[in-house]
Coordinates of C-alpha atoms in Angstrom, one line a residue:
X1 CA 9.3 17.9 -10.9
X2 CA 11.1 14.4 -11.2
X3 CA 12.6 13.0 -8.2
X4 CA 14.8 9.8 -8.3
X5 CA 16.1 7.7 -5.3
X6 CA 18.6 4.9 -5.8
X7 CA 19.2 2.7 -3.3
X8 CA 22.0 0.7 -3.4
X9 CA 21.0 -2.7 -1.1
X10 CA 23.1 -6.1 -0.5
X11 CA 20.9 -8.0 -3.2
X12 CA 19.8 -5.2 -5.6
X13 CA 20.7 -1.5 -6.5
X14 CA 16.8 -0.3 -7.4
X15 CA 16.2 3.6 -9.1
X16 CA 12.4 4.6 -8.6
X17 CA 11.5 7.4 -10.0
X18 CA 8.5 9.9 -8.7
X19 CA 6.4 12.3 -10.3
X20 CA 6.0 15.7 -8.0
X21 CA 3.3 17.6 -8.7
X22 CA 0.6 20.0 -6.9
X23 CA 0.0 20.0 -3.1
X24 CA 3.3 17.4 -2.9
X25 CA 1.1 14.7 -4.8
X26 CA 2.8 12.4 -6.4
X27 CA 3.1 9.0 -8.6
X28 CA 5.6 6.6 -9.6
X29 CA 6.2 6.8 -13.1
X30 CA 9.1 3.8 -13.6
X31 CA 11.4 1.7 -11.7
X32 CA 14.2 0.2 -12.4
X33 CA 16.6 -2.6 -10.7
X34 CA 19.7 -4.5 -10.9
X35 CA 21.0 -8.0 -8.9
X36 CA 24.7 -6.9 -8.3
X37 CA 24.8 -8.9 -4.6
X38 CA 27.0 -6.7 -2.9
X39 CA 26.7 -8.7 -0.3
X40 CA 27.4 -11.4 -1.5
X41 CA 30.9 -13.1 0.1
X42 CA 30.2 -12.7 3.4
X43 CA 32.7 -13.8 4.9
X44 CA 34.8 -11.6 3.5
X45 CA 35.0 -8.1 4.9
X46 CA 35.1 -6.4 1.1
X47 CA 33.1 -5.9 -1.7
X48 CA 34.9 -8.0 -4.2
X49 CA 36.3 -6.2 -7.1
X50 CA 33.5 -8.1 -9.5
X51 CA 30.8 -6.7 -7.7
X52 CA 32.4 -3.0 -7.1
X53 CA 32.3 -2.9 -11.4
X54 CA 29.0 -4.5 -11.5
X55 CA 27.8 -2.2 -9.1
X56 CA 29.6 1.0 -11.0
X57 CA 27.9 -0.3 -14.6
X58 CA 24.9 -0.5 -13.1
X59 CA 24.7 3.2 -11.5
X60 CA 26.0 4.4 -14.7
X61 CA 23.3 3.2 -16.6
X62 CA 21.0 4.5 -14.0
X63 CA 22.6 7.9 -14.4
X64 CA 21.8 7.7 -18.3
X65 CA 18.6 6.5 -17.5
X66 CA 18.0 9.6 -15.2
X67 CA 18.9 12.1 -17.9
X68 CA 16.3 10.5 -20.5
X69 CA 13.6 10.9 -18.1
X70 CA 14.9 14.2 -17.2
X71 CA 14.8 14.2 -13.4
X72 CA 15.2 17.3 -11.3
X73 CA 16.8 15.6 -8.3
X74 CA 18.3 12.0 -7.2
X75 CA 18.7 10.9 -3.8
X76 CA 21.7 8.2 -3.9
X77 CA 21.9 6.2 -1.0
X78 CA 23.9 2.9 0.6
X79 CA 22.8 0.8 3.6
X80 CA 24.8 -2.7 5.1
X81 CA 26.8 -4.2 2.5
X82 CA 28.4 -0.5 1.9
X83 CA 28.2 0.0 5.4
X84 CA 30.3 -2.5 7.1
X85 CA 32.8 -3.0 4.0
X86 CA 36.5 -2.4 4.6
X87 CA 37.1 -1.2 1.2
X88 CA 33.8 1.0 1.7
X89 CA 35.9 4.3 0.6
X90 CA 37.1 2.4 -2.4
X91 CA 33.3 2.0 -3.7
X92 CA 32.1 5.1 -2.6
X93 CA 35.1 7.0 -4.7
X94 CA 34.9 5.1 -7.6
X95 CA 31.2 6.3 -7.5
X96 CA 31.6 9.5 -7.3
X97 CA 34.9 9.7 -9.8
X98 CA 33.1 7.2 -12.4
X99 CA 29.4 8.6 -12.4
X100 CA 29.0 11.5 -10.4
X101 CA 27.0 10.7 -7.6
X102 CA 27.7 11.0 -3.8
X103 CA 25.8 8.2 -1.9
X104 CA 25.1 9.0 1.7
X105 CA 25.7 5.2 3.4
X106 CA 22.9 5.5 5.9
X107 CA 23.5 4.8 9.4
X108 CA 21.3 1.8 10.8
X109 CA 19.5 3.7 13.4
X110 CA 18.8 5.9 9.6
X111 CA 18.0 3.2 7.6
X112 CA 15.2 1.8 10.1
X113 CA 14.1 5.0 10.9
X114 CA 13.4 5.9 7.1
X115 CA 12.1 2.1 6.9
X116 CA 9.6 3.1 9.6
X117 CA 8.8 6.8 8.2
X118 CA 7.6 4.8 4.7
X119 CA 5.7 2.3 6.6
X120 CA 4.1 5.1 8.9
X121 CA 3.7 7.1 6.1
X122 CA 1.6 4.8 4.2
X123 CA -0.6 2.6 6.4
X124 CA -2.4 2.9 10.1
X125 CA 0.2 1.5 12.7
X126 CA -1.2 0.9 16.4
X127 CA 1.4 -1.3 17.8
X128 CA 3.1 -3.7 15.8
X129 CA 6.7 -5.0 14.9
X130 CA 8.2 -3.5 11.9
X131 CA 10.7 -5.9 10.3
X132 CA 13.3 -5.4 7.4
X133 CA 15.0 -8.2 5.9
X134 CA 17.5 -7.2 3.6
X135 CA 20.4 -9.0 2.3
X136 CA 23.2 -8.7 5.0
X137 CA 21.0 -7.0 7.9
X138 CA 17.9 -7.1 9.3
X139 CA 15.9 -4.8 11.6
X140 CA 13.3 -4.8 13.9
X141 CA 11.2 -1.6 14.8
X142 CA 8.6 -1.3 17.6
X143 CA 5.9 1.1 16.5
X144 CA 3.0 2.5 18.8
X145 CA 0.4 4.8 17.6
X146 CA 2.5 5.5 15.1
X147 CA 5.7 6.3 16.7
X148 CA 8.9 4.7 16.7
X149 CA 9.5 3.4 20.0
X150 CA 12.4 1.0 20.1
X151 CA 14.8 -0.4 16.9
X152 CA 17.6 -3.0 16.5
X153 CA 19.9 -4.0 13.9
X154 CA 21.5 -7.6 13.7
X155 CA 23.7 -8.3 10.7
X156 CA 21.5 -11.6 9.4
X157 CA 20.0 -11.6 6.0
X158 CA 18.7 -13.3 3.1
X159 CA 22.4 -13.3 1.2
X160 CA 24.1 -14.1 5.0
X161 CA 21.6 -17.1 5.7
X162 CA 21.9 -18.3 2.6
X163 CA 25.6 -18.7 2.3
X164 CA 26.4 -20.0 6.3
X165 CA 23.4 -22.3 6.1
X166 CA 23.9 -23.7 2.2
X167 CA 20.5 -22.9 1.0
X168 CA 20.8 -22.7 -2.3
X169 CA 19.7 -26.1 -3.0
X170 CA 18.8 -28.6 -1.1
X171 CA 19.4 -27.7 2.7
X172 CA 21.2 -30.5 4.9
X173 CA 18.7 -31.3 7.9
X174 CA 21.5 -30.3 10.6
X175 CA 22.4 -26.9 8.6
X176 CA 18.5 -26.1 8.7
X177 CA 18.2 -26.9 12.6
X178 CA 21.9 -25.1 13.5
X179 CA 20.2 -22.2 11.6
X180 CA 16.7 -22.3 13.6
X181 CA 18.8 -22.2 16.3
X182 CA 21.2 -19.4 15.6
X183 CA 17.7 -17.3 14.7
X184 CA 16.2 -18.3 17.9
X185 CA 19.1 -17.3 20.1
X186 CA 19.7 -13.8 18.2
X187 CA 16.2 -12.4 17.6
X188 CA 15.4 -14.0 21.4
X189 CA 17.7 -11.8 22.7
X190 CA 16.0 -8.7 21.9
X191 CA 14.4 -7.7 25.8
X192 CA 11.1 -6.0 23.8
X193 CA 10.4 -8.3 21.5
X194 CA 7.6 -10.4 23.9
X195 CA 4.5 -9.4 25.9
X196 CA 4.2 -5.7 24.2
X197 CA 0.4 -6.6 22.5
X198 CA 1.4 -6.3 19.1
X199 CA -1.1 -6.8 16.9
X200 CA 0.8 -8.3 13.4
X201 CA 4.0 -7.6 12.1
X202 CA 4.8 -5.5 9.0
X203 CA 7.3 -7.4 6.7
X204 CA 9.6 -4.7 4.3
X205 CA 11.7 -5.2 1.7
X206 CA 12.3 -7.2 -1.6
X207 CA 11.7 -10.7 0.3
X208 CA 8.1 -9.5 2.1
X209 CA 6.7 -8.6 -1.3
X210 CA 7.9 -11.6 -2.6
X211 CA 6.2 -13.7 -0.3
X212 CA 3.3 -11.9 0.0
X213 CA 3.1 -12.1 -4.3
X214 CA 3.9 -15.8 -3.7
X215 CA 0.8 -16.3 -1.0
X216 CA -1.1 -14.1 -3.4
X217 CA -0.2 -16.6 -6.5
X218 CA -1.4 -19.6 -4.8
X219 CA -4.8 -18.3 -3.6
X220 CA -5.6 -16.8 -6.9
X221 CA -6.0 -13.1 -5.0
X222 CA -7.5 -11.4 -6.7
X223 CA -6.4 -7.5 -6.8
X224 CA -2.5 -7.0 -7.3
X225 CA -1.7 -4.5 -4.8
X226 CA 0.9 -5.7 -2.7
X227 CA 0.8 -3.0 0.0
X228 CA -1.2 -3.5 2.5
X229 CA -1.6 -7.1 1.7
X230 CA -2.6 -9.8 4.6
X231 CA -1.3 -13.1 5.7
X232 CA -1.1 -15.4 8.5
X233 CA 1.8 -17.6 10.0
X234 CA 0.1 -20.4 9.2
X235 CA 0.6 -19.0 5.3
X236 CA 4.4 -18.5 6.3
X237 CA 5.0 -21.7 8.0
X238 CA 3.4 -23.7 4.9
X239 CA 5.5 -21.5 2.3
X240 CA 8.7 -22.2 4.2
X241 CA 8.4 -25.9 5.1
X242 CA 7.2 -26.3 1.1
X243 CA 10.6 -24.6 0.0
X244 CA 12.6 -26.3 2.2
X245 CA 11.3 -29.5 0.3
X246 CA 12.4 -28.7 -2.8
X247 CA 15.7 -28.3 -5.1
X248 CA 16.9 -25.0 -6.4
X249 CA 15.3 -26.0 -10.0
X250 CA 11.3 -26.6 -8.4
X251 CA 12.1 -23.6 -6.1
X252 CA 12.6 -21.5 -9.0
X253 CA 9.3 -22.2 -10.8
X254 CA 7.3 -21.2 -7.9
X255 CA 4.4 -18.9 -8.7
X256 CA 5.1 -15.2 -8.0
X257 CA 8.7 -15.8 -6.9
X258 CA 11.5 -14.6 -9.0
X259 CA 14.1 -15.9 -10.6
X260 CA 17.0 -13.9 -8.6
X261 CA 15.2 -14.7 -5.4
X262 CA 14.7 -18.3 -5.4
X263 CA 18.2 -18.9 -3.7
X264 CA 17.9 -16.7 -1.0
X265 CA 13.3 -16.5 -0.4
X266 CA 14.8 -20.0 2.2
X267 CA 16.6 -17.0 4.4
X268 CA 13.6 -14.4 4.5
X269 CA 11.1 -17.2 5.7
X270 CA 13.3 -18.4 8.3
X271 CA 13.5 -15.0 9.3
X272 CA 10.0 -14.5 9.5
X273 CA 8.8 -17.7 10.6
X274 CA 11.0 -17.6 13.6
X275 CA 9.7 -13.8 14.6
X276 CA 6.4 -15.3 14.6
X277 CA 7.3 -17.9 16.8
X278 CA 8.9 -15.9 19.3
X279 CA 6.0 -13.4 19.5
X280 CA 3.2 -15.7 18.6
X281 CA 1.8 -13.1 16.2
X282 CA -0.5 -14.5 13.5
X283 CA -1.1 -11.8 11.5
X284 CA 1.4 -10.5 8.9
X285 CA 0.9 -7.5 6.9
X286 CA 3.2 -6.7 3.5
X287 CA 4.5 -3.3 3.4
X288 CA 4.9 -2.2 -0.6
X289 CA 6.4 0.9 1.0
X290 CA 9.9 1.2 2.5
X291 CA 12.9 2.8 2.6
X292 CA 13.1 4.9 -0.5
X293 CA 9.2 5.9 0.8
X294 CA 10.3 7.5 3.8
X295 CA 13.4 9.6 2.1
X296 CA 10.2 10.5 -0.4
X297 CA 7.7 11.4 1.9
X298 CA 10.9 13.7 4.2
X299 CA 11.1 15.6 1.2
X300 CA 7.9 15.8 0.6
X301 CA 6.9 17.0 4.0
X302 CA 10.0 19.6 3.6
X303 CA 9.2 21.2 0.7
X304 CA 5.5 21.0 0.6
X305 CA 2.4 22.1 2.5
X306 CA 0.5 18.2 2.6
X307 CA -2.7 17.1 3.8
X308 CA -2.1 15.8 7.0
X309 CA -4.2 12.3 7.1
X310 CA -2.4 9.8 4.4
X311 CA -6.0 9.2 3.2
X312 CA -7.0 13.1 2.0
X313 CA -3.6 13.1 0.7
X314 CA -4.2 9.7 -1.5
X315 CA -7.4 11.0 -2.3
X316 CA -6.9 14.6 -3.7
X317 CA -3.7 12.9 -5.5
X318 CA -5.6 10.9 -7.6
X319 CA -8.0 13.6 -8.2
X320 CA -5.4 15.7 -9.3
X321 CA -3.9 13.2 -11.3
X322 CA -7.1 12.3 -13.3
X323 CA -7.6 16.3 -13.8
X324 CA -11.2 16.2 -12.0
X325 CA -13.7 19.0 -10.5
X326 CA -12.4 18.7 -6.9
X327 CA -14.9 21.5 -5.6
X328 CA -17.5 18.7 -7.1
X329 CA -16.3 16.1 -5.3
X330 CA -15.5 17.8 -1.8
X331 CA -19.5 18.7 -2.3
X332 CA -20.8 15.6 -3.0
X333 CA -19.2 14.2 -0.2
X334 CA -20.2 17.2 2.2
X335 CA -23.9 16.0 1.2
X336 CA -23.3 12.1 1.5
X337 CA -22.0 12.7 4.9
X338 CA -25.1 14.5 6.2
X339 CA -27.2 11.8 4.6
X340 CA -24.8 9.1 6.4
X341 CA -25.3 11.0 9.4
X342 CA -28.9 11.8 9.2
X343 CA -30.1 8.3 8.3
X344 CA -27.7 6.2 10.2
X345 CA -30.9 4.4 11.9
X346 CA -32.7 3.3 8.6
X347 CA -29.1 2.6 7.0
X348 CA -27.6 0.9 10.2
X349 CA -24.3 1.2 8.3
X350 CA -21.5 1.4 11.3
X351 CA -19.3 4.7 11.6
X352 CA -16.3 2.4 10.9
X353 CA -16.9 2.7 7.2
X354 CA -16.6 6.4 7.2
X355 CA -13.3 6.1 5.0
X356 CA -14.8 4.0 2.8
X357 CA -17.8 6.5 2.1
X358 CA -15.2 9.3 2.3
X359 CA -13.4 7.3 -0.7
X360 CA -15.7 6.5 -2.5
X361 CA -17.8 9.6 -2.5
X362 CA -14.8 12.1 -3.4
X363 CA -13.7 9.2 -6.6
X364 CA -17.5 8.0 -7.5
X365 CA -16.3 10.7 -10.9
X366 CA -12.8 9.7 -11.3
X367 CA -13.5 6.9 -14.4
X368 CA -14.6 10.5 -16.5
X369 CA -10.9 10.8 -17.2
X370 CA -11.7 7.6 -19.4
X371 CA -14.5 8.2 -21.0
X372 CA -18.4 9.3 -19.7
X373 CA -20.4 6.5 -20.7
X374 CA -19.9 3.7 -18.1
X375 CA -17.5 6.0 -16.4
X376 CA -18.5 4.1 -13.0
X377 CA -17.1 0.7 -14.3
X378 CA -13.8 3.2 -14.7
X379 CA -14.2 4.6 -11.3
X380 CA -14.3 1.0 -10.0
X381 CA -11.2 -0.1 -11.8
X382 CA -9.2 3.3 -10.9
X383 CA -10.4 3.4 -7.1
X384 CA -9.1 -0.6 -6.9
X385 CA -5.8 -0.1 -8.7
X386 CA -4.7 3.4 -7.1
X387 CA -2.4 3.8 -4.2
X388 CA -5.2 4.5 -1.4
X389 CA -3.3 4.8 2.3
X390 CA -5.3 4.4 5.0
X391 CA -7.1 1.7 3.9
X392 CA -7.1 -2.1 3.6
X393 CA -7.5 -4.0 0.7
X394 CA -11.1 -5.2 1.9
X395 CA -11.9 -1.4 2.0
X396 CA -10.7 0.2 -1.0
X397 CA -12.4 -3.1 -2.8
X398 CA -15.7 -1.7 -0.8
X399 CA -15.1 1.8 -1.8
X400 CA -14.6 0.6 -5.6
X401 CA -17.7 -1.0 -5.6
X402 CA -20.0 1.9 -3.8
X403 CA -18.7 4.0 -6.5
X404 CA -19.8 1.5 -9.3
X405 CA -23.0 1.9 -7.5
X406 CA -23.6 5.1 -7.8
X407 CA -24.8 5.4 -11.5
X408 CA -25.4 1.3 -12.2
X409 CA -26.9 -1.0 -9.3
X410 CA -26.6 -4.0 -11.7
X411 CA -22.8 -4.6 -11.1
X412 CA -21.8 -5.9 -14.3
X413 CA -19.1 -7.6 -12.8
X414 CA -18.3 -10.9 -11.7
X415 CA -18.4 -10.7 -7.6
X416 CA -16.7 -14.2 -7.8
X417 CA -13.3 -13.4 -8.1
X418 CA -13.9 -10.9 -4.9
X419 CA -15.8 -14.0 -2.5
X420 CA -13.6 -14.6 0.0
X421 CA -13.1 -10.9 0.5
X422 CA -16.4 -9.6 0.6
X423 CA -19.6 -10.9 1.3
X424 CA -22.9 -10.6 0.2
X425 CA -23.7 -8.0 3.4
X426 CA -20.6 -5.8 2.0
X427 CA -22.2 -5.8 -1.5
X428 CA -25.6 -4.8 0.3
X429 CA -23.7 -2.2 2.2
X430 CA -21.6 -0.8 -0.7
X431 CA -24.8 -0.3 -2.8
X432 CA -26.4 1.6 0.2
X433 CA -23.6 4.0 0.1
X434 CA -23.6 4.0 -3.7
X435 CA -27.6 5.4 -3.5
X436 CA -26.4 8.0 -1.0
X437 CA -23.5 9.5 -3.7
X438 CA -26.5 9.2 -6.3
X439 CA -28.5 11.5 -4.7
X440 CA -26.0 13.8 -3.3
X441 CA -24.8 13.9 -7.1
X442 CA -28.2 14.8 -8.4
X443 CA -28.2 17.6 -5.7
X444 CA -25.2 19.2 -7.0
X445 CA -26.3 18.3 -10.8
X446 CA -25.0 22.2 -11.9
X447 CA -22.2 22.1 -10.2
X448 CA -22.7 25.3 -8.3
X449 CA -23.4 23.7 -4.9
X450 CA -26.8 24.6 -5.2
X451 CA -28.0 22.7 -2.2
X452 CA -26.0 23.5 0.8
X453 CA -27.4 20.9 2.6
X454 CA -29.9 18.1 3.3
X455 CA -31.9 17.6 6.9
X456 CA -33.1 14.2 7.0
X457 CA -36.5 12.8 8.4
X458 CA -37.9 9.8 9.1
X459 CA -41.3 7.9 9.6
X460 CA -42.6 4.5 9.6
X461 CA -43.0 4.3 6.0
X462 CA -41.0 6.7 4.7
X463 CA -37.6 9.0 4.7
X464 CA -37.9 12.8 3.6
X465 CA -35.2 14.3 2.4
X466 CA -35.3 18.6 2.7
X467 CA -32.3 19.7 0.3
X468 CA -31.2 23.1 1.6
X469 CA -31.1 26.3 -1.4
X470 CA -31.9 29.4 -2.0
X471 CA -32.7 29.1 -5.3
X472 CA -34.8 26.9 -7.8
X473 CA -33.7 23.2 -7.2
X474 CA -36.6 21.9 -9.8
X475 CA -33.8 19.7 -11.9
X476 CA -31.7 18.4 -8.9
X477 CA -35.2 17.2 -7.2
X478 CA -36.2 15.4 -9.9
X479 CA -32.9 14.1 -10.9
X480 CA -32.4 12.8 -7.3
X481 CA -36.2 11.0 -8.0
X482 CA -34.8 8.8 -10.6
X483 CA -33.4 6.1 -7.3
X484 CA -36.5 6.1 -6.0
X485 CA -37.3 3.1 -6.7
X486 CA -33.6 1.8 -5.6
X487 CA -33.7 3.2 -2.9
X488 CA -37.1 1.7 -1.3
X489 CA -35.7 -1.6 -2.3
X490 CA -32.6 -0.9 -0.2
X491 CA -34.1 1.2 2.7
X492 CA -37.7 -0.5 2.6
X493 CA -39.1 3.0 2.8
X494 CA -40.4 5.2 0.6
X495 CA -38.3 8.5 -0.4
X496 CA -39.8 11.7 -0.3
X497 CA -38.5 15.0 -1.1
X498 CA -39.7 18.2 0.1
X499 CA -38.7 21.8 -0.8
X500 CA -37.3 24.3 1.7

């Protein structure tokens, strides 16, 4: 099935569309957004007429839009601007009466608690501060080992900041400063905002993935994923202080940043940058997932039976998506992990990378859906440019490139591009774990699971592998043979294999 989720926000009114499929897998197959600035005016306690129409045009088009992709279900919802308008009835009926859908405004303790369920949903969260800048609001979440544990709502935004404070072009030193200020006493305010160990903060919304595209622009990164993408304060402090240098025209032609975000990007980095100063956090971590995330992942979790861990559930969606042998894969990986297990003093590899040989094992196959010959340079480029939860950038990039290992050992890449994420111990690592998937895919060369498992031995000079069958296991020995030689230049031993 199709499912649709419009979210009607202060700055833009976005319809994503998912594709629902299997064991509640699921991709995005388009996206679409408008800038209507409902918030906009905020000094006014209406939407103006101007942007109720805009608004209205915009939802209609979204509704044709939704009938051409034929979608089974959309989820229509409203957060601040709706929310604290006067004429909020006015809007909502002129929805309903004009286009025929019924947006649910969301409450604020709703909104940040769908924020949180999309953030949660998506990446590992120990303790860290969740915030959501949005265009007339902005909220802060405290999550612990993945729980929500505290949330608060102020009405500051992007659109609010901008407007008070005279951002749009050149910003007057005593409006910047009286702003600082106002941030300073608000967020200040909050009595668990200090001392609670958090390790980074997670930045939502339209204005974190700008900034982190931004940050990524100027380093020349070199994957595009924005979830899950890193950053300092020092990176904020320098993007901000470089804005607030420049007019609206040499704002606008900024790398990565949009063109309907180059008067209000000044508000989300004051935002930010004051947070970290009030916390002292250094680390900043771009969610690509959000709110419409977390109203995907509640229906998901209420009408489907899901893999529990984010990562299975990642994994066996892209399996399914690329239509591959997941009774292959599960086996290949049950095989690699009792090599990873049984060799862990001649690989010295640390159980830390479990994911990433759990990833990487399951999708060494995956570039087949393109084509067999050099279907590992495809397995690469599909592992890198997949939606992988549970894992960092630095991870999945690791994963990518143990797969590539698996059939190749000459990369046939540049590793250039990737050097100030990975090193030349990670390559060395990566290609350890790519020999291990080699030879767990040469045990299971018929696809029948012949070997059930493989005990592991090791000398001075040598490692003995003992592949587990009851049956003739002539081709998968020699087969698994063929890395010999890689694998003694690896290892420094010499591989033997026994029969049962």
């Amino acid at each position: 099935m199709k499912f649709g989720i419009i979210d009607i926000g202060s700055n833009n009114v976005r319809y994503a569309v998912w594709e629902i499929y299997g064991k509640g897998y699921y991709r995005m197959i388009d996206e679409i957004k408008e800038n209507v600035r409902l918030g906009a005016e905020t000094l006014s306690p209406s939407i103006s007429p101007d942007r109720i129409n805009a608004a209205v045009a915009a939802l209609r088009r979204f509704r044709d839009f939704s009938e051409s992709l034929d979608v089974s279900r959309t989820v229509v919802v409203a957060t601040e601007a709706v929310r604290r308008a006067s004429n909020r009835e006015e809007f909502l009926n002129r929805v309903r009466e004009e286009v025929g859908y019924d947006p649910i405004v969301l409450s604020e303790y709703e909104e940040a608690y769908l924020v949180y369920k999309g953030v949660t949903g998506s990446m590992e969260v120990k303790n860290s501060l969740m915030i959501d800048i949005g265009g007339t609001s902005t909220e802060l979440v405290w999550i612990k080992d993945g729980e929500m544990m505290e949330s608060a709502s102020f009405p500051i935004g992007t659109i609010t900041l901008t407007e008070k404070y005279q951002l749009q072009n050149i910003v007057n030193p005593k409006n910047h400063t009286a702003m600082e200020e106002s941030l300073k006493e608000a967020f200040g305010s909050i009595p668990w905002i200090r001392d609670k160990g958090y390790e980074t903060l997670i930045s939502v919304g339209g204005s974190a993935r700008t900034m982190g595209r931004i940050d990524r622009h100027k380093k020349r990164y070199p994957i595009t994923l924005t979830h899950n993408y890193t950053l300092n304060d020092l990176d904020i402090n320098q993007m901000y202080y470089s804005m607030l240098t420049k007019d609206a025209h040499m704002r606008s032609k900024t790398d990565g940043l949009e063109r309907d975000r180059s008067d209000i990007i000044l508000g989300a980095l004051s935002i930010t940058n004051t947070i970290l100063k009030i916390t002292g956090l250094q680390e900043i971590r771009i969610s690509g997932k959000g709110l419409r995330e977390g109203i995907l992942f509640e229906h998901l979790n209420a009408e489907y039976e899901r893999y529990p861990n984010m990562l299975d559930a990642s994994i066996y969606s892209v399996l399914a998506r690329h239509d591959m042998d997941t009774s292959h894969a599960e086996h290949v990986l049950k095989l690699t992990f009792a090599m990873f297990d049984g060799l862990k003093e001649v690989h010295r590899i640390a159980p830390t990378y479990r994911d990433i040989v759990k990833t990487s094992a399951m999708l060494h196959d995956v570039g087949m859906s393109i084509t067999y010959y050099d279907h590992e340079k495809h397995s690469f480029y599909i592992i890198l440019n997949s939606e992988i939860n549970g894992l960092n950038h630095r991870e999945v990039l690791l994963a990518a490139f143990a797969a590539k290992f698996h059939k190749k050992y000459d990369s046939g890449l540049s590793i250039t591009v990737f050097s100030h994420m990975i090193n030349k111990l990670d390559l060395f690592i990566a290609e350890k774990i790519g020999i291990l998937i080699a030879l767990s895919e040469a045990f299971d060369r018929n696809l029948r699971g012949l070997v059930r498992d493989v005990e592991c031995r090791v000398t001075e000079e040598s490692v003995i592998l003992t592949p587990i069958s009851d049956e003739d296991i002539c081709t998968e020995i020699i087969e698994a043979m063929k890395v010999s030689e890689k694998f003694r230049e690896l290892f420094k031993k010499t591989l033997i294999i026994t029969r049962p």
